[in-house]
XYZ file of C-alpha atoms in Angstrom:
249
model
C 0.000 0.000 0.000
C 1.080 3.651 -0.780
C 0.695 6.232 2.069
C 1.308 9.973 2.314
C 2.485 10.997 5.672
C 2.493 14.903 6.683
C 4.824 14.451 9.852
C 5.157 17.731 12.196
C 9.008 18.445 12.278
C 10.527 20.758 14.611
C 14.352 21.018 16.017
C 13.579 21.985 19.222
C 11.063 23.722 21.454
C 12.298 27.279 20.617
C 12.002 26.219 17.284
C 8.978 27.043 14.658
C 8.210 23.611 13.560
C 5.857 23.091 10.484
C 3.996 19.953 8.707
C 6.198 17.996 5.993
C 5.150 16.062 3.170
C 6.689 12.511 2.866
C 5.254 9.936 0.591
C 5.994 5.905 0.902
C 5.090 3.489 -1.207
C 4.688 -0.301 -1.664
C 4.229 -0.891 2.348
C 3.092 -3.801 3.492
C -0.473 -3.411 5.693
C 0.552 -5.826 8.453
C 3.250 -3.375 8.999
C 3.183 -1.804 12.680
C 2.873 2.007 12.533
C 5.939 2.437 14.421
C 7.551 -0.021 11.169
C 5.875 2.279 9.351
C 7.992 4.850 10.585
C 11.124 3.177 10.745
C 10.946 2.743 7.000
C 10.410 6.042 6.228
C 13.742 6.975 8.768
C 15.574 4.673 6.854
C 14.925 6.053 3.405
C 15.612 9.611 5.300
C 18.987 8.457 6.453
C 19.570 6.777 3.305
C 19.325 10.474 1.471
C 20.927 12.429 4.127
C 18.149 13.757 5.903
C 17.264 14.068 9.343
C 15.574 11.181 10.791
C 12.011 12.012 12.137
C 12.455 11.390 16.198
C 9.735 10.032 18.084
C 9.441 8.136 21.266
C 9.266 3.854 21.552
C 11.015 1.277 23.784
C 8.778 -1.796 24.556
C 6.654 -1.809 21.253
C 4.126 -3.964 23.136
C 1.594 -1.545 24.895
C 3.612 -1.935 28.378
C 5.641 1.558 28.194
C 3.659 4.110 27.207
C 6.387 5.880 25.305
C 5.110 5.947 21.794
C 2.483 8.705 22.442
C 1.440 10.633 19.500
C -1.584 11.953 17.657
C -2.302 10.487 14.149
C -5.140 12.437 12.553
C -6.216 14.673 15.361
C -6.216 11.299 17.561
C -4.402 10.659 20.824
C -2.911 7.171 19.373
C -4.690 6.571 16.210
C -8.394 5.238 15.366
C -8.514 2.471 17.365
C -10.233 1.976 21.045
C -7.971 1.378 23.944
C -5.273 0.804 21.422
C -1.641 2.348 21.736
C 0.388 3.398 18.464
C 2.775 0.645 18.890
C -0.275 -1.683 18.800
C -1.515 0.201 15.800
C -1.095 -1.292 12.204
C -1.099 -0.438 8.538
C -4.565 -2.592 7.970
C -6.338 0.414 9.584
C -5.774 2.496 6.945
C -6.864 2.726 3.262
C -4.143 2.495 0.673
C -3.463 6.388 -0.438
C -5.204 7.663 2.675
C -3.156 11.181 4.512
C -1.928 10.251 8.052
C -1.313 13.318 9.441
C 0.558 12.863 12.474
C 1.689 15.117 15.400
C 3.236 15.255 18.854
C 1.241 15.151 22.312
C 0.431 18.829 22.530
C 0.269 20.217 26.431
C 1.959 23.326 28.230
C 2.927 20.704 30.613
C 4.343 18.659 27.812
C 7.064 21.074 25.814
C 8.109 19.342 22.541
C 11.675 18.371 22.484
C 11.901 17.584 19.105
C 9.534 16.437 16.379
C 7.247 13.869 17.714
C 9.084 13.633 20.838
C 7.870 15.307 23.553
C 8.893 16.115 27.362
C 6.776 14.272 29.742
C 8.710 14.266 33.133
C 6.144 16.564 34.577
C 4.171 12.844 34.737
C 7.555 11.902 36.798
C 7.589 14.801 39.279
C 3.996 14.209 39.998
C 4.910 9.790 41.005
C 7.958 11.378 42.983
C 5.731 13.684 44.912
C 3.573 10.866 46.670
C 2.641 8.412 44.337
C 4.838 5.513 46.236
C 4.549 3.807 49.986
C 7.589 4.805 52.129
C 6.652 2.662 55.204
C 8.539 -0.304 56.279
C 6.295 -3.542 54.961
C 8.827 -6.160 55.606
C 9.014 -9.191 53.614
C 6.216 -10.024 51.433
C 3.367 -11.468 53.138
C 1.628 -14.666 52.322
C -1.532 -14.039 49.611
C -4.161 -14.300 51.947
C -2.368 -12.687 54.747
C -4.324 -9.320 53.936
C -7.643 -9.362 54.336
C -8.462 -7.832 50.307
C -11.979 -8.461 49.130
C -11.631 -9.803 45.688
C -13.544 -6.907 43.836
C -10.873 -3.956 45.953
C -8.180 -6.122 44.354
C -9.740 -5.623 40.628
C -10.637 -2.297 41.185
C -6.861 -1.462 42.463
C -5.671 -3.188 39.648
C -7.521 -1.692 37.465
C -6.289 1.884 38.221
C -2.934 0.737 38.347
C -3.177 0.010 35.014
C -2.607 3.101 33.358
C 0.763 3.241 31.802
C 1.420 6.841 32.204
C 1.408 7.519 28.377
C 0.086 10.854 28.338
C -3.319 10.556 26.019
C -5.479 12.235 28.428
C -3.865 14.684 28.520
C -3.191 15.197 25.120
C -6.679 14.289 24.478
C -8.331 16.253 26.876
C -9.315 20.166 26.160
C -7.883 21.976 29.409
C -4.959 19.089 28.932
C -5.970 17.701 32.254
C -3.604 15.397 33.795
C -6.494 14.398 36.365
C -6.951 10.730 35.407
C -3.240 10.455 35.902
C -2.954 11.417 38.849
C -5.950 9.848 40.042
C -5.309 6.632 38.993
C -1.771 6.822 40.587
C -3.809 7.877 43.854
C -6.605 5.608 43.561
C -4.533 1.892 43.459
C -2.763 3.236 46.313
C -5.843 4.505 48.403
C -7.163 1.208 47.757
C -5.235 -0.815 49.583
C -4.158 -1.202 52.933
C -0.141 -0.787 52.183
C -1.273 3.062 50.892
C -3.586 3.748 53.838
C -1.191 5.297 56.225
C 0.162 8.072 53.807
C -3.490 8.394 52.054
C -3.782 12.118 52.780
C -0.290 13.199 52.472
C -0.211 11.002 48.617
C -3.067 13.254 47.485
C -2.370 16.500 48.514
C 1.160 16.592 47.532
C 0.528 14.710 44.407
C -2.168 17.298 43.339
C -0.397 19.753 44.682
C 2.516 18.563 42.141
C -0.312 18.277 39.099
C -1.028 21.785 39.208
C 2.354 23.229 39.704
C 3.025 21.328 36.350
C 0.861 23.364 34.512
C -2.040 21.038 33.779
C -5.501 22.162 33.387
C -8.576 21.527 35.219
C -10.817 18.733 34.460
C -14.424 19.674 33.109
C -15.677 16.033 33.244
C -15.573 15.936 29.170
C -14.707 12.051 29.763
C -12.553 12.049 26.589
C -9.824 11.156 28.363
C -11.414 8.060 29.109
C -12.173 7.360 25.576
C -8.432 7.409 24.306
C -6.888 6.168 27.395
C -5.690 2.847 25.514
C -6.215 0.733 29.060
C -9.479 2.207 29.535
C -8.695 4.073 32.720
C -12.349 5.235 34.007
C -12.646 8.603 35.140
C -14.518 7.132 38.516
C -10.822 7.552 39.625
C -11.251 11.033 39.284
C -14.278 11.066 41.610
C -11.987 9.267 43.804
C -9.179 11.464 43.796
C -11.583 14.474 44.983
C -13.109 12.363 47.344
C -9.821 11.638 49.108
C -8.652 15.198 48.279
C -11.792 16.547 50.861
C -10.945 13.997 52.821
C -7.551 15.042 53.374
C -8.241 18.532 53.945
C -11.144 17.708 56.259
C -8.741 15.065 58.472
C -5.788 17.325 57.926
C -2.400 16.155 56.220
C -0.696 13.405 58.557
């Protein structure tokens, strides 16, 4: 299949980037998009031209590096989908792919697709961890965990800090983020004795970053390729009040 790719390209973030043409033919549709990509690199390199840089590592949905918006999408067409997972079959054969970087205050390009998410880092290093002294790991059942707390923990653990809610989201929210990050934590009893200090410095942490608020749009949801609900969010508030109505200890 032939595809015409208009890739934003920009040399850093003082820079004035701009959309360039590239054209690739003869691809074949099982191709990964991330392939895709590598292809056209090497017929860049190949003619002395600057590779397009994007982010990738585990090319398996696990990392959450290869954030990027292909046609106006957080990740591409597909549901719950990350661009690593995303493949040539779910386009049409001549179709324009334009594709662009994650676009947030909080997230300053670095160059091309690449973008500068350690804000997401600063907020886990603010509270988003358990600093008391558990011991040795305990037996399975040792814990008292109701099966459905243990889903529910894992499911907000889940989220692979990839950045599409943000990048998806209209204030460029980090709140599901950060509230999933709180949430697993809050969950179980390991997080309970740091529950109001977590929250408050972590959204503390969110807002210095930059982020805007969240307006319960829900599209954040929507691309979040593990399907991160936003009932997190109602739980991050929740133990926000709580916090500031127990006091921070």
């Amino acid at each position: 299949m032939d595809l015409h790719l208009k890739i934003w390209r920009q040399k850093d973030k003082e820079s004035e980037g701009k959309l360039v043409n590239y054209d690739l033919k003869e691809l074949n549709s099982h191709m990964s998009f991330l392939e895709m990509l590598d292809t056209l690199n090497e017929k860049l390199i190949v003619e002395g031209e600057e590779p397009v840089e994007f982010d990738h590592d585990c090319r398996e949905g696990i990392c959450g590096q290869c954030g990027m918006m292909i046609n106006g999408l957080a990740h591409g067409p597909l549901e719950h989908t990350t661009t690593c997972q995303l493949h040539l079959r779910s386009f049409k054969d001549g179709e324009t792919i334009v594709i662009e970087p994650f676009r947030a205050e909080a997230f300053p390009i670095k160059r091309d697709l690449k973008v500068d998410r350690s804000a997401f880092d600063r907020i886990i290093s603010s509270g988003g961890f358990v600093s008391i002294n558990t011991g040795q790991a305990p037996d399975a059942t040792a814990i008292a965990i109701t099966h459905q707390t243990a889903e529910e923990a894992f499911d907000s653990a889940a989220c692979i800090g990839c950045g599409a809610c943000v990048a998806t989201c209209k204030n460029a929210s980090a709140a599901l983020f950060t509230s999933a990050k709180i949430t697993h934590m809050a969950l179980l009893p390991q997080g309970k004795e740091e529950r109001s200090t977590r929250v408050i410095n972590m959204v503390t942490q969110m807002d210095k970053e930059l982020f805007g608020h969240c307006s319960n749009t829900e599209a954040c949801e929507v691309e979040c390729p593990q399907g991160i609900s936003v009932l997190n969010i109602a739980r991050m508030n929740y133990e926000y009040s709580r916090a500031l109505f127990f006091g921070k200890k």
